[in-house]
Amino acid sequence: MHFNSFGHPFYQYEIAIEKRLQGKRTIFVCPNDYEHNSVLEFIRKDFRVILLNRRLINFLIKIGLKQSYVIDHKLDYSYLLNRKSSGKSPKFFKKKYISKDVCIFTRVKIQPNNNPYNLNYTSSERDFDKDYLAECENIIKQNNFSFKYGFNGFEKKSNQKKEKNNFHTIDDIAKSRIFFGTNTGPYVCAMSLRKPAFLINVIPFLGTHSYHKTFDWHMPILIKDKKSNKFLNLNQIIKYDLYLCNDENISEKGFAFERLPQKIVAKSFDEFIKAYKIGLKEYRPTNLQLKIRKFIEYNTDLGQVPYFPDSYLKELKHIFNI
């Protein structure tokens, strides 16, 4: 099992579910000091999990133990995620009813001198100031939707202290209708819980590696040339093979990520909410959305490509003018 992450074990769980349907058996192996006990409990409801001393795990890795289930961006995972999960419902869910329409999982910037819980924090261009989503909050209210900020240890608005082995994250997502956030660990959890997802500032540019539902909407982050200080267009991003580069890779190649303007995020989310009310599976994409999606499918080796909001594409026509 991927034991340095909250999110990765969820896609390994989904692959194991598919293997089980094919008649194959899976046993998960994990070090006994893995800190996300909620993830272990989620997996244990369907599979056996063996906990071993971390030194023994490291020795087994040294002599050849490898991750059996890894994500492959060339595969189309919608065949797994579009359908209802055949896994059991976690017993630790406190209540099964929907309590909020939108659950927001984002990472707010933490200054080096303001880390009250000594969080293991690595900065990313995904991170932003706490007022970044103020317009999105207004849009949620204008649509008579409710929302809450999910617990992830970074969001101060949750007014909760960071706790190891907490079950808040999975429970928050389970009791919401829509997942709003970035493509970090909670997003992968949302896929296992089959929640429609609206992702912003996606890193890498096409960073879910095809692991999403057909009807999820994504907003890739912007990429800028450090020397010219100009934004790259879609053709250049594909030509320079940057669409799967993370923060470190992109910098090494002489480029940098830049967060999307707040107004574009808000306008795009308003569009998503309207599509959600119609029904995301019934939503008819615009010609521009289809054009961009087909262009990326044809020019990359991704197994599947998400929809980008129409307003996002129009506002950034200098990026998506193909």
PDB file of C-alpha atoms in Angstrom:
ATOM      1  CA  MET A   1       0.000   0.000   0.000  1.00  0.00           C
ATOM      2  CA  HIS A   2       1.178   3.543  -0.687  1.00  0.00           C
ATOM      3  CA  PHE A   3       1.921   4.551   2.918  1.00  0.00           C
ATOM      4  CA  ASN A   4       3.271   8.091   2.484  1.00  0.00           C
ATOM      5  CA  SER A   5      -0.045   9.538   1.391  1.00  0.00           C
ATOM      6  CA  PHE A   6      -3.669   9.996   2.386  1.00  0.00           C
ATOM      7  CA  GLY A   7      -5.006   9.891  -1.181  1.00  0.00           C
ATOM      8  CA  HIS A   8      -3.083   7.223  -3.105  1.00  0.00           C
ATOM      9  CA  PRO A   9      -4.485   4.219  -1.175  1.00  0.00           C
ATOM     10  CA  PHE A  10      -7.986   5.118  -2.374  1.00  0.00           C
ATOM     11  CA  TYR A  11      -7.167   4.473  -6.024  1.00  0.00           C
ATOM     12  CA  GLN A  12      -5.315   1.300  -5.010  1.00  0.00           C
ATOM     13  CA  TYR A  13      -8.508   0.278  -3.220  1.00  0.00           C
ATOM     14  CA  GLU A  14     -10.556   0.903  -6.394  1.00  0.00           C
ATOM     15  CA  ILE A  15      -8.185  -1.181  -8.504  1.00  0.00           C
ATOM     16  CA  ALA A  16      -8.352  -3.952  -5.878  1.00  0.00           C
ATOM     17  CA  ILE A  17     -12.166  -3.860  -6.046  1.00  0.00           C
ATOM     18  CA  GLU A  18     -11.961  -4.323  -9.813  1.00  0.00           C
ATOM     19  CA  LYS A  19      -9.484  -7.210  -9.409  1.00  0.00           C
ATOM     20  CA  ARG A  20     -11.874  -8.850  -6.950  1.00  0.00           C
ATOM     21  CA  LEU A  21     -14.668  -8.690  -9.513  1.00  0.00           C
ATOM     22  CA  GLN A  22     -12.281 -10.542 -11.815  1.00  0.00           C
ATOM     23  CA  GLY A  23     -11.791 -13.251  -9.177  1.00  0.00           C
ATOM     24  CA  LYS A  24      -8.419 -12.055  -7.878  1.00  0.00           C
ATOM     25  CA  ARG A  25      -7.585 -11.616  -4.192  1.00  0.00           C
ATOM     26  CA  THR A  26      -5.769  -8.592  -2.713  1.00  0.00           C
ATOM     27  CA  ILE A  27      -4.050  -8.208   0.666  1.00  0.00           C
ATOM     28  CA  PHE A  28      -2.732  -4.771   1.614  1.00  0.00           C
ATOM     29  CA  VAL A  29       0.586  -4.433   3.442  1.00  0.00           C
ATOM     30  CA  CYS A  30       1.336  -1.267   5.378  1.00  0.00           C
ATOM     31  CA  PRO A  31       3.750  -0.081   8.114  1.00  0.00           C
ATOM     32  CA  ASN A  32       2.229  -0.002  11.593  1.00  0.00           C
ATOM     33  CA  ASP A  33       3.006   3.711  12.019  1.00  0.00           C
ATOM     34  CA  TYR A  34       0.961   4.868   9.008  1.00  0.00           C
ATOM     35  CA  GLU A  35      -0.808   7.937  10.385  1.00  0.00           C
ATOM     36  CA  HIS A  36      -4.120   7.865   8.473  1.00  0.00           C
ATOM     37  CA  ASN A  37      -6.078   5.284  10.426  1.00  0.00           C
ATOM     38  CA  SER A  38      -9.289   6.378   8.712  1.00  0.00           C
ATOM     39  CA  VAL A  39      -7.859   5.215   5.371  1.00  0.00           C
ATOM     40  CA  LEU A  40      -6.947   1.837   6.857  1.00  0.00           C
ATOM     41  CA  GLU A  41     -10.482   1.439   8.213  1.00  0.00           C
ATOM     42  CA  PHE A  42     -11.917   2.370   4.830  1.00  0.00           C
ATOM     43  CA  ILE A  43      -9.850  -0.368   3.164  1.00  0.00           C
ATOM     44  CA  ARG A  44     -10.413  -2.928   5.951  1.00  0.00           C
ATOM     45  CA  LYS A  45     -14.152  -2.992   5.290  1.00  0.00           C
ATOM     46  CA  ASP A  46     -13.374  -4.890   2.065  1.00  0.00           C
ATOM     47  CA  PHE A  47      -9.822  -6.221   2.328  1.00  0.00           C
ATOM     48  CA  ARG A  48      -7.352  -7.604   4.813  1.00  0.00           C
ATOM     49  CA  VAL A  49      -4.622  -5.149   5.873  1.00  0.00           C
ATOM     50  CA  ILE A  50      -1.398  -6.491   7.355  1.00  0.00           C
ATOM     51  CA  LEU A  51       0.583  -4.043   9.489  1.00  0.00           C
ATOM     52  CA  LEU A  52       4.347  -4.582   9.714  1.00  0.00           C
ATOM     53  CA  ASN A  53       7.234  -2.783  11.373  1.00  0.00           C
ATOM     54  CA  ARG A  54       8.478   0.025   9.110  1.00  0.00           C
ATOM     55  CA  ARG A  55      12.044  -1.337   9.186  1.00  0.00           C
ATOM     56  CA  LEU A  56      10.755  -4.641   7.883  1.00  0.00           C
ATOM     57  CA  ILE A  57       8.762  -2.836   5.194  1.00  0.00           C
ATOM     58  CA  ASN A  58      11.867  -0.888   4.136  1.00  0.00           C
ATOM     59  CA  PHE A  59      13.857  -4.142   4.003  1.00  0.00           C
ATOM     60  CA  LEU A  60      11.206  -5.792   1.837  1.00  0.00           C
ATOM     61  CA  ILE A  61      11.254  -2.793  -0.499  1.00  0.00           C
ATOM     62  CA  LYS A  62      15.040  -3.021  -0.654  1.00  0.00           C
ATOM     63  CA  ILE A  63      14.918  -6.651  -1.768  1.00  0.00           C
ATOM     64  CA  GLY A  64      12.242  -6.041  -4.392  1.00  0.00           C
ATOM     65  CA  LEU A  65       8.798  -5.415  -2.857  1.00  0.00           C
ATOM     66  CA  LYS A  66       6.956  -2.935  -5.117  1.00  0.00           C
ATOM     67  CA  GLN A  67       3.639  -1.157  -5.296  1.00  0.00           C
ATOM     68  CA  SER A  68       1.348  -3.613  -7.058  1.00  0.00           C
ATOM     69  CA  TYR A  69      -1.302  -1.081  -8.008  1.00  0.00           C
ATOM     70  CA  VAL A  70      -0.061   2.208  -9.467  1.00  0.00           C
ATOM     71  CA  ILE A  71      -1.911   4.840 -11.445  1.00  0.00           C
ATOM     72  CA  ASP A  72      -1.427   4.748 -15.216  1.00  0.00           C
ATOM     73  CA  HIS A  73      -2.393   7.983 -16.965  1.00  0.00           C
ATOM     74  CA  LYS A  74      -2.851   6.067 -20.238  1.00  0.00           C
ATOM     75  CA  LEU A  75      -5.879   4.219 -18.840  1.00  0.00           C
ATOM     76  CA  ASP A  76      -9.453   5.465 -18.766  1.00  0.00           C
ATOM     77  CA  TYR A  77     -10.602   5.081 -15.160  1.00  0.00           C
ATOM     78  CA  SER A  78     -14.130   6.281 -15.830  1.00  0.00           C
ATOM     79  CA  TYR A  79     -15.185   2.641 -16.268  1.00  0.00           C
ATOM     80  CA  LEU A  80     -14.508   2.280 -12.528  1.00  0.00           C
ATOM     81  CA  LEU A  81     -15.633   5.652 -11.229  1.00  0.00           C
ATOM     82  CA  ASN A  82     -18.773   6.308 -13.299  1.00  0.00           C
ATOM     83  CA  ARG A  83     -20.542   3.318 -11.809  1.00  0.00           C
ATOM     84  CA  LYS A  84     -21.695   2.727  -8.255  1.00  0.00           C
ATOM     85  CA  SER A  85     -19.017   1.312  -5.976  1.00  0.00           C
ATOM     86  CA  SER A  86     -19.321  -2.364  -5.098  1.00  0.00           C
ATOM     87  CA  GLY A  87     -17.432  -1.757  -1.834  1.00  0.00           C
ATOM     88  CA  LYS A  88     -19.093  -1.781   1.571  1.00  0.00           C
ATOM     89  CA  SER A  89     -20.137   1.392   3.384  1.00  0.00           C
ATOM     90  CA  PRO A  90     -17.687   2.366   6.156  1.00  0.00           C
ATOM     91  CA  LYS A  91     -18.998   1.639   9.648  1.00  0.00           C
ATOM     92  CA  PHE A  92     -17.327   4.750  11.058  1.00  0.00           C
ATOM     93  CA  PHE A  93     -19.631   7.138   9.194  1.00  0.00           C
ATOM     94  CA  LYS A  94     -21.372   8.955  12.022  1.00  0.00           C
ATOM     95  CA  LYS A  95     -24.520   9.761  10.037  1.00  0.00           C
ATOM     96  CA  LYS A  96     -25.382   8.786   6.495  1.00  0.00           C
ATOM     97  CA  TYR A  97     -27.513  11.785   5.552  1.00  0.00           C
ATOM     98  CA  ILE A  98     -26.331  14.663   3.345  1.00  0.00           C
ATOM     99  CA  SER A  99     -25.578  17.665   5.557  1.00  0.00           C
ATOM    100  CA  LYS A 100     -24.090  20.137   3.029  1.00  0.00           C
ATOM    101  CA  ASP A 101     -24.347  20.671  -0.711  1.00  0.00           C
ATOM    102  CA  VAL A 102     -20.700  21.608  -1.285  1.00  0.00           C
ATOM    103  CA  CYS A 103     -17.655  20.445   0.645  1.00  0.00           C
ATOM    104  CA  ILE A 104     -14.601  22.612  -0.058  1.00  0.00           C
ATOM    105  CA  PHE A 105     -11.140  21.110   0.334  1.00  0.00           C
ATOM    106  CA  THR A 106      -8.356  23.548  -0.393  1.00  0.00           C
ATOM    107  CA  ARG A 107      -4.940  24.389   0.961  1.00  0.00           C
ATOM    108  CA  VAL A 108      -4.546  27.870   2.374  1.00  0.00           C
ATOM    109  CA  LYS A 109      -1.065  29.377   2.439  1.00  0.00           C
ATOM    110  CA  ILE A 110       0.827  28.816   5.660  1.00  0.00           C
ATOM    111  CA  GLN A 111       3.551  31.327   6.440  1.00  0.00           C
ATOM    112  CA  PRO A 112       6.783  29.869   7.928  1.00  0.00           C
ATOM    113  CA  ASN A 113       6.231  31.831  11.148  1.00  0.00           C
ATOM    114  CA  ASN A 114       2.552  30.878  11.418  1.00  0.00           C
ATOM    115  CA  ASN A 115       2.307  27.082  11.604  1.00  0.00           C
ATOM    116  CA  PRO A 116       0.521  26.559  14.929  1.00  0.00           C
ATOM    117  CA  TYR A 117       0.170  22.789  14.661  1.00  0.00           C
ATOM    118  CA  ASN A 118       3.665  22.131  13.214  1.00  0.00           C
ATOM    119  CA  LEU A 119       2.122  20.710  10.074  1.00  0.00           C
ATOM    120  CA  ASN A 120       4.264  18.852   7.573  1.00  0.00           C
ATOM    121  CA  TYR A 121       3.706  21.540   4.973  1.00  0.00           C
ATOM    122  CA  THR A 122       5.303  21.925   1.545  1.00  0.00           C
ATOM    123  CA  SER A 123       4.230  25.035  -0.319  1.00  0.00           C
ATOM    124  CA  SER A 124       2.604  24.751  -3.733  1.00  0.00           C
ATOM    125  CA  GLU A 125       1.013  27.097  -6.242  1.00  0.00           C
ATOM    126  CA  ARG A 126      -2.222  25.293  -5.361  1.00  0.00           C
ATOM    127  CA  ASP A 127      -2.144  27.221  -2.069  1.00  0.00           C
ATOM    128  CA  PHE A 128      -3.779  30.618  -1.749  1.00  0.00           C
ATOM    129  CA  ASP A 129      -4.897  33.230   0.745  1.00  0.00           C
ATOM    130  CA  LYS A 130      -8.075  32.471   2.669  1.00  0.00           C
ATOM    131  CA  ASP A 131     -10.148  35.122   0.834  1.00  0.00           C
ATOM    132  CA  TYR A 132      -9.449  33.605  -2.586  1.00  0.00           C
ATOM    133  CA  LEU A 133     -12.815  31.799  -2.664  1.00  0.00           C
ATOM    134  CA  ALA A 134     -14.963  34.652  -1.315  1.00  0.00           C
ATOM    135  CA  GLU A 135     -16.744  35.057  -4.668  1.00  0.00           C
ATOM    136  CA  CYS A 136     -17.341  31.313  -4.910  1.00  0.00           C
ATOM    137  CA  GLU A 137     -18.902  31.345  -1.446  1.00  0.00           C
ATOM    138  CA  ASN A 138     -21.293  34.093  -2.621  1.00  0.00           C
ATOM    139  CA  ILE A 139     -22.224  32.068  -5.691  1.00  0.00           C
ATOM    140  CA  ILE A 140     -23.030  29.046  -3.532  1.00  0.00           C
ATOM    141  CA  LYS A 141     -25.294  31.182  -1.367  1.00  0.00           C
ATOM    142  CA  GLN A 142     -26.955  32.821  -4.397  1.00  0.00           C
ATOM    143  CA  ASN A 143     -27.852  29.346  -5.671  1.00  0.00           C
ATOM    144  CA  ASN A 144     -29.389  28.500  -2.268  1.00  0.00           C
ATOM    145  CA  PHE A 145     -26.724  25.878  -1.679  1.00  0.00           C
ATOM    146  CA  SER A 146     -24.989  25.226   1.617  1.00  0.00           C
ATOM    147  CA  PHE A 147     -21.270  24.629   2.063  1.00  0.00           C
ATOM    148  CA  LYS A 148     -18.565  23.849   4.561  1.00  0.00           C
ATOM    149  CA  TYR A 149     -14.802  23.769   4.521  1.00  0.00           C
ATOM    150  CA  GLY A 150     -13.695  20.175   4.945  1.00  0.00           C
ATOM    151  CA  PHE A 151     -11.110  19.189   7.506  1.00  0.00           C
ATOM    152  CA  ASN A 152      -7.635  18.707   6.078  1.00  0.00           C
ATOM    153  CA  GLY A 153      -5.382  20.243   8.710  1.00  0.00           C
ATOM    154  CA  PHE A 154      -4.623  23.327   6.625  1.00  0.00           C
ATOM    155  CA  GLU A 155      -7.924  25.209   6.439  1.00  0.00           C
ATOM    156  CA  LYS A 156      -8.306  27.667   9.308  1.00  0.00           C
ATOM    157  CA  LYS A 157     -11.983  28.260   8.515  1.00  0.00           C
ATOM    158  CA  SER A 158     -12.794  24.775   9.758  1.00  0.00           C
ATOM    159  CA  ASN A 159     -11.894  25.912  13.298  1.00  0.00           C
ATOM    160  CA  GLN A 160     -10.630  22.436  14.072  1.00  0.00           C
ATOM    161  CA  LYS A 161      -7.238  21.369  15.323  1.00  0.00           C
ATOM    162  CA  LYS A 162      -5.193  18.908  13.345  1.00  0.00           C
ATOM    163  CA  GLU A 163      -5.627  15.391  14.695  1.00  0.00           C
ATOM    164  CA  LYS A 164      -3.779  12.307  13.572  1.00  0.00           C
ATOM    165  CA  ASN A 165      -5.932   9.323  12.695  1.00  0.00           C
ATOM    166  CA  ASN A 166      -8.963  11.604  12.260  1.00  0.00           C
ATOM    167  CA  PHE A 167     -12.059  10.491  10.371  1.00  0.00           C
ATOM    168  CA  HIS A 168     -13.321  13.996   9.609  1.00  0.00           C
ATOM    169  CA  THR A 169     -12.066  14.173   6.022  1.00  0.00           C
ATOM    170  CA  ILE A 170     -13.858  11.076   4.724  1.00  0.00           C
ATOM    171  CA  ASP A 171     -16.984  11.874   6.724  1.00  0.00           C
ATOM    172  CA  ASP A 172     -17.114  15.478   5.454  1.00  0.00           C
ATOM    173  CA  ILE A 173     -16.902  14.336   1.833  1.00  0.00           C
ATOM    174  CA  ALA A 174     -19.432  11.545   2.337  1.00  0.00           C
ATOM    175  CA  LYS A 175     -22.030  13.940   3.743  1.00  0.00           C
ATOM    176  CA  SER A 176     -21.809  16.423   0.862  1.00  0.00           C
ATOM    177  CA  ARG A 177     -23.202  16.426  -2.677  1.00  0.00           C
ATOM    178  CA  ILE A 178     -20.307  18.132  -4.486  1.00  0.00           C
ATOM    179  CA  PHE A 179     -16.545  18.054  -3.965  1.00  0.00           C
ATOM    180  CA  PHE A 180     -14.826  21.396  -4.602  1.00  0.00           C
ATOM    181  CA  GLY A 181     -11.066  21.538  -4.289  1.00  0.00           C
ATOM    182  CA  THR A 182      -7.669  20.776  -5.724  1.00  0.00           C
ATOM    183  CA  ASN A 183      -6.306  17.455  -6.948  1.00  0.00           C
ATOM    184  CA  THR A 184      -4.805  16.439  -3.614  1.00  0.00           C
ATOM    185  CA  GLY A 185      -5.605  13.513  -1.298  1.00  0.00           C
ATOM    186  CA  PRO A 186      -9.221  14.400  -0.408  1.00  0.00           C
ATOM    187  CA  TYR A 187     -10.054  14.526  -4.125  1.00  0.00           C
ATOM    188  CA  VAL A 188      -8.994  10.884  -4.562  1.00  0.00           C
ATOM    189  CA  CYS A 189     -11.183  10.000  -1.598  1.00  0.00           C
ATOM    190  CA  ALA A 190     -14.086  11.838  -3.258  1.00  0.00           C
ATOM    191  CA  MET A 191     -13.698   9.584  -6.302  1.00  0.00           C
ATOM    192  CA  SER A 192     -14.127   6.483  -4.125  1.00  0.00           C
ATOM    193  CA  LEU A 193     -17.229   8.076  -2.614  1.00  0.00           C
ATOM    194  CA  ARG A 194     -18.468   8.884  -6.157  1.00  0.00           C
ATOM    195  CA  LYS A 195     -18.896  12.600  -5.561  1.00  0.00           C
ATOM    196  CA  PRO A 196     -19.017  14.931  -8.597  1.00  0.00           C
ATOM    197  CA  ALA A 197     -15.857  17.023  -8.541  1.00  0.00           C
ATOM    198  CA  PHE A 198     -14.983  20.591  -9.471  1.00  0.00           C
ATOM    199  CA  LEU A 199     -11.207  21.043  -9.323  1.00  0.00           C
ATOM    200  CA  ILE A 200      -9.278  24.315  -9.487  1.00  0.00           C
ATOM    201  CA  ASN A 201      -5.596  25.133 -10.050  1.00  0.00           C
ATOM    202  CA  VAL A 202      -4.918  21.550 -11.073  1.00  0.00           C
ATOM    203  CA  ILE A 203      -1.233  20.587 -10.871  1.00  0.00           C
ATOM    204  CA  PRO A 204       0.115  19.092 -13.089  1.00  0.00           C
ATOM    205  CA  PHE A 205      -1.807  20.840 -15.870  1.00  0.00           C
ATOM    206  CA  LEU A 206      -3.656  17.572 -16.579  1.00  0.00           C
ATOM    207  CA  GLY A 207      -2.770  16.231 -13.164  1.00  0.00           C
ATOM    208  CA  THR A 208      -5.436  13.698 -12.292  1.00  0.00           C
ATOM    209  CA  HIS A 209      -3.651  11.266 -14.631  1.00  0.00           C
ATOM    210  CA  SER A 210      -7.017  10.205 -16.146  1.00  0.00           C
ATOM    211  CA  TYR A 211      -8.308   9.236 -12.687  1.00  0.00           C
ATOM    212  CA  HIS A 212     -11.671  10.970 -12.651  1.00  0.00           C
ATOM    213  CA  LYS A 213     -15.262  10.498 -13.740  1.00  0.00           C
ATOM    214  CA  THR A 214     -16.373  11.413 -17.264  1.00  0.00           C
ATOM    215  CA  PHE A 215     -18.513  14.290 -15.999  1.00  0.00           C
ATOM    216  CA  ASP A 216     -16.048  15.924 -13.567  1.00  0.00           C
ATOM    217  CA  TRP A 217     -14.922  19.480 -14.369  1.00  0.00           C
ATOM    218  CA  HIS A 218     -11.327  20.667 -14.007  1.00  0.00           C
ATOM    219  CA  MET A 219      -9.550  24.018 -14.186  1.00  0.00           C
ATOM    220  CA  PRO A 220      -5.827  23.508 -14.911  1.00  0.00           C
ATOM    221  CA  ILE A 221      -3.403  26.028 -13.487  1.00  0.00           C
ATOM    222  CA  LEU A 222      -1.579  28.518 -15.736  1.00  0.00           C
ATOM    223  CA  ILE A 223       2.012  27.938 -16.911  1.00  0.00           C
ATOM    224  CA  LYS A 224       4.408  30.822 -17.470  1.00  0.00           C
ATOM    225  CA  ASP A 225       7.845  31.013 -19.131  1.00  0.00           C
ATOM    226  CA  LYS A 226      10.285  32.361 -16.516  1.00  0.00           C
ATOM    227  CA  LYS A 227      12.458  34.167 -19.073  1.00  0.00           C
ATOM    228  CA  SER A 228       9.803  35.863 -21.194  1.00  0.00           C
ATOM    229  CA  ASN A 229       7.222  36.066 -18.391  1.00  0.00           C
ATOM    230  CA  LYS A 230       4.587  35.030 -20.948  1.00  0.00           C
ATOM    231  CA  PHE A 231       1.919  32.384 -20.505  1.00  0.00           C
ATOM    232  CA  LEU A 232       2.180  29.209 -22.560  1.00  0.00           C
ATOM    233  CA  ASN A 233      -0.733  28.204 -24.737  1.00  0.00           C
ATOM    234  CA  LEU A 234      -2.150  24.694 -24.950  1.00  0.00           C
ATOM    235  CA  ASN A 235      -0.106  23.824 -28.054  1.00  0.00           C
ATOM    236  CA  GLN A 236       3.122  24.784 -26.293  1.00  0.00           C
ATOM    237  CA  ILE A 237       2.218  22.937 -23.091  1.00  0.00           C
ATOM    238  CA  ILE A 238       1.716  19.745 -25.090  1.00  0.00           C
ATOM    239  CA  LYS A 239       4.681  20.347 -27.428  1.00  0.00           C
ATOM    240  CA  TYR A 240       7.102  20.837 -24.509  1.00  0.00           C
ATOM    241  CA  ASP A 241       5.594  17.840 -22.689  1.00  0.00           C
ATOM    242  CA  LEU A 242       4.637  19.891 -19.625  1.00  0.00           C
ATOM    243  CA  TYR A 243       1.115  18.648 -19.014  1.00  0.00           C
ATOM    244  CA  LEU A 244       2.176  16.038 -16.421  1.00  0.00           C
ATOM    245  CA  CYS A 245       4.937  18.085 -14.727  1.00  0.00           C
ATOM    246  CA  ASN A 246       4.651  18.802 -10.994  1.00  0.00           C
ATOM    247  CA  ASP A 247       5.945  21.888  -9.121  1.00  0.00           C
ATOM    248  CA  GLU A 248       9.534  20.651  -9.087  1.00  0.00           C
ATOM    249  CA  ASN A 249       9.625  19.411 -12.683  1.00  0.00           C
ATOM    250  CA  ILE A 250       8.111  22.585 -14.098  1.00  0.00           C
ATOM    251  CA  SER A 251      10.716  24.766 -12.367  1.00  0.00           C
ATOM    252  CA  GLU A 252      13.615  22.611 -13.567  1.00  0.00           C
ATOM    253  CA  LYS A 253      12.438  23.122 -17.159  1.00  0.00           C
ATOM    254  CA  GLY A 254      12.426  26.907 -16.828  1.00  0.00           C
ATOM    255  CA  PHE A 255       8.701  27.431 -16.287  1.00  0.00           C
ATOM    256  CA  ALA A 256       6.445  28.293 -13.379  1.00  0.00           C
ATOM    257  CA  PHE A 257       2.836  27.737 -12.336  1.00  0.00           C
ATOM    258  CA  GLU A 258       0.517  30.660 -11.633  1.00  0.00           C
ATOM    259  CA  ARG A 259      -2.860  30.493  -9.903  1.00  0.00           C
ATOM    260  CA  LEU A 260      -6.010  31.284 -11.816  1.00  0.00           C
ATOM    261  CA  PRO A 261      -7.633  34.704 -11.295  1.00  0.00           C
ATOM    262  CA  GLN A 262     -10.379  34.593  -8.667  1.00  0.00           C
ATOM    263  CA  LYS A 263     -13.044  35.940 -11.021  1.00  0.00           C
ATOM    264  CA  ILE A 264     -12.458  33.162 -13.557  1.00  0.00           C
ATOM    265  CA  VAL A 265     -12.729  30.536 -10.827  1.00  0.00           C
ATOM    266  CA  ALA A 266     -15.977  32.040  -9.529  1.00  0.00           C
ATOM    267  CA  LYS A 267     -17.553  32.428 -12.967  1.00  0.00           C
ATOM    268  CA  SER A 268     -16.626  28.862 -13.889  1.00  0.00           C
ATOM    269  CA  PHE A 269     -17.994  27.462 -10.643  1.00  0.00           C
ATOM    270  CA  ASP A 270     -21.290  29.275 -11.248  1.00  0.00           C
ATOM    271  CA  GLU A 271     -21.422  27.523 -14.628  1.00  0.00           C
ATOM    272  CA  PHE A 272     -20.741  24.171 -12.948  1.00  0.00           C
ATOM    273  CA  ILE A 273     -23.510  24.714 -10.371  1.00  0.00           C
ATOM    274  CA  LYS A 274     -26.004  25.417 -13.167  1.00  0.00           C
ATOM    275  CA  ALA A 275     -24.884  22.241 -14.975  1.00  0.00           C
ATOM    276  CA  TYR A 276     -25.202  20.297 -11.720  1.00  0.00           C
ATOM    277  CA  LYS A 277     -28.790  21.456 -11.313  1.00  0.00           C
ATOM    278  CA  ILE A 278     -29.586  20.199 -14.802  1.00  0.00           C
ATOM    279  CA  GLY A 279     -27.709  16.965 -14.169  1.00  0.00           C
ATOM    280  CA  LEU A 280     -24.024  16.521 -14.979  1.00  0.00           C
ATOM    281  CA  LYS A 281     -24.684  13.285 -16.842  1.00  0.00           C
ATOM    282  CA  GLU A 282     -27.363  15.030 -18.915  1.00  0.00           C
ATOM    283  CA  TYR A 283     -25.319  18.202 -19.474  1.00  0.00           C
ATOM    284  CA  ARG A 284     -24.616  18.939 -23.134  1.00  0.00           C
ATOM    285  CA  PRO A 285     -21.115  20.436 -23.490  1.00  0.00           C
ATOM    286  CA  THR A 286     -20.563  23.434 -25.721  1.00  0.00           C
ATOM    287  CA  ASN A 287     -18.783  23.144 -29.052  1.00  0.00           C
ATOM    288  CA  LEU A 288     -15.749  24.813 -27.479  1.00  0.00           C
ATOM    289  CA  GLN A 289     -15.630  22.316 -24.609  1.00  0.00           C
ATOM    290  CA  LEU A 290     -15.849  19.405 -27.041  1.00  0.00           C
ATOM    291  CA  LYS A 291     -13.229  20.929 -29.336  1.00  0.00           C
ATOM    292  CA  ILE A 292     -10.649  21.334 -26.559  1.00  0.00           C
ATOM    293  CA  ARG A 293     -11.385  17.911 -25.121  1.00  0.00           C
ATOM    294  CA  LYS A 294     -10.956  16.196 -28.502  1.00  0.00           C
ATOM    295  CA  PHE A 295      -7.768  18.171 -29.210  1.00  0.00           C
ATOM    296  CA  ILE A 296      -6.175  16.981 -25.962  1.00  0.00           C
ATOM    297  CA  GLU A 297      -7.345  13.398 -26.509  1.00  0.00           C
ATOM    298  CA  TYR A 298      -5.755  13.389 -29.980  1.00  0.00           C
ATOM    299  CA  ASN A 299      -2.473  15.074 -29.003  1.00  0.00           C
ATOM    300  CA  THR A 300      -1.676  13.381 -25.674  1.00  0.00           C
ATOM    301  CA  ASP A 301      -1.528   9.811 -24.417  1.00  0.00           C
ATOM    302  CA  LEU A 302      -4.061  10.365 -21.620  1.00  0.00           C
ATOM    303  CA  GLY A 303      -6.670   7.684 -21.126  1.00  0.00           C
ATOM    304  CA  GLN A 304      -9.403  10.282 -20.716  1.00  0.00           C
ATOM    305  CA  VAL A 305      -9.718  14.063 -20.571  1.00  0.00           C
ATOM    306  CA  PRO A 306     -12.015  16.047 -18.250  1.00  0.00           C
ATOM    307  CA  TYR A 307     -14.308  18.887 -19.232  1.00  0.00           C
ATOM    308  CA  PHE A 308     -13.042  22.431 -18.771  1.00  0.00           C
ATOM    309  CA  PRO A 309     -15.692  25.093 -18.016  1.00  0.00           C
ATOM    310  CA  ASP A 310     -16.771  27.009 -21.099  1.00  0.00           C
ATOM    311  CA  SER A 311     -16.261  30.359 -19.363  1.00  0.00           C
ATOM    312  CA  TYR A 312     -12.736  29.293 -18.313  1.00  0.00           C
ATOM    313  CA  LEU A 313     -11.876  28.534 -21.945  1.00  0.00           C
ATOM    314  CA  LYS A 314     -13.334  31.817 -23.201  1.00  0.00           C
ATOM    315  CA  GLU A 315     -11.677  33.963 -20.530  1.00  0.00           C
ATOM    316  CA  LEU A 316      -8.357  32.289 -21.336  1.00  0.00           C
ATOM    317  CA  LYS A 317      -8.758  32.232 -25.110  1.00  0.00           C
ATOM    318  CA  HIS A 318      -5.102  33.237 -25.507  1.00  0.00           C
ATOM    319  CA  ILE A 319      -4.254  29.885 -23.859  1.00  0.00           C
ATOM    320  CA  PHE A 320      -6.810  27.728 -25.639  1.00  0.00           C
ATOM    321  CA  ASN A 321      -6.779  29.254 -29.106  1.00  0.00           C
ATOM    322  CA  ILE A 322      -6.045  26.102 -31.144  1.00  0.00           C
TER     323      ILE A 322
END
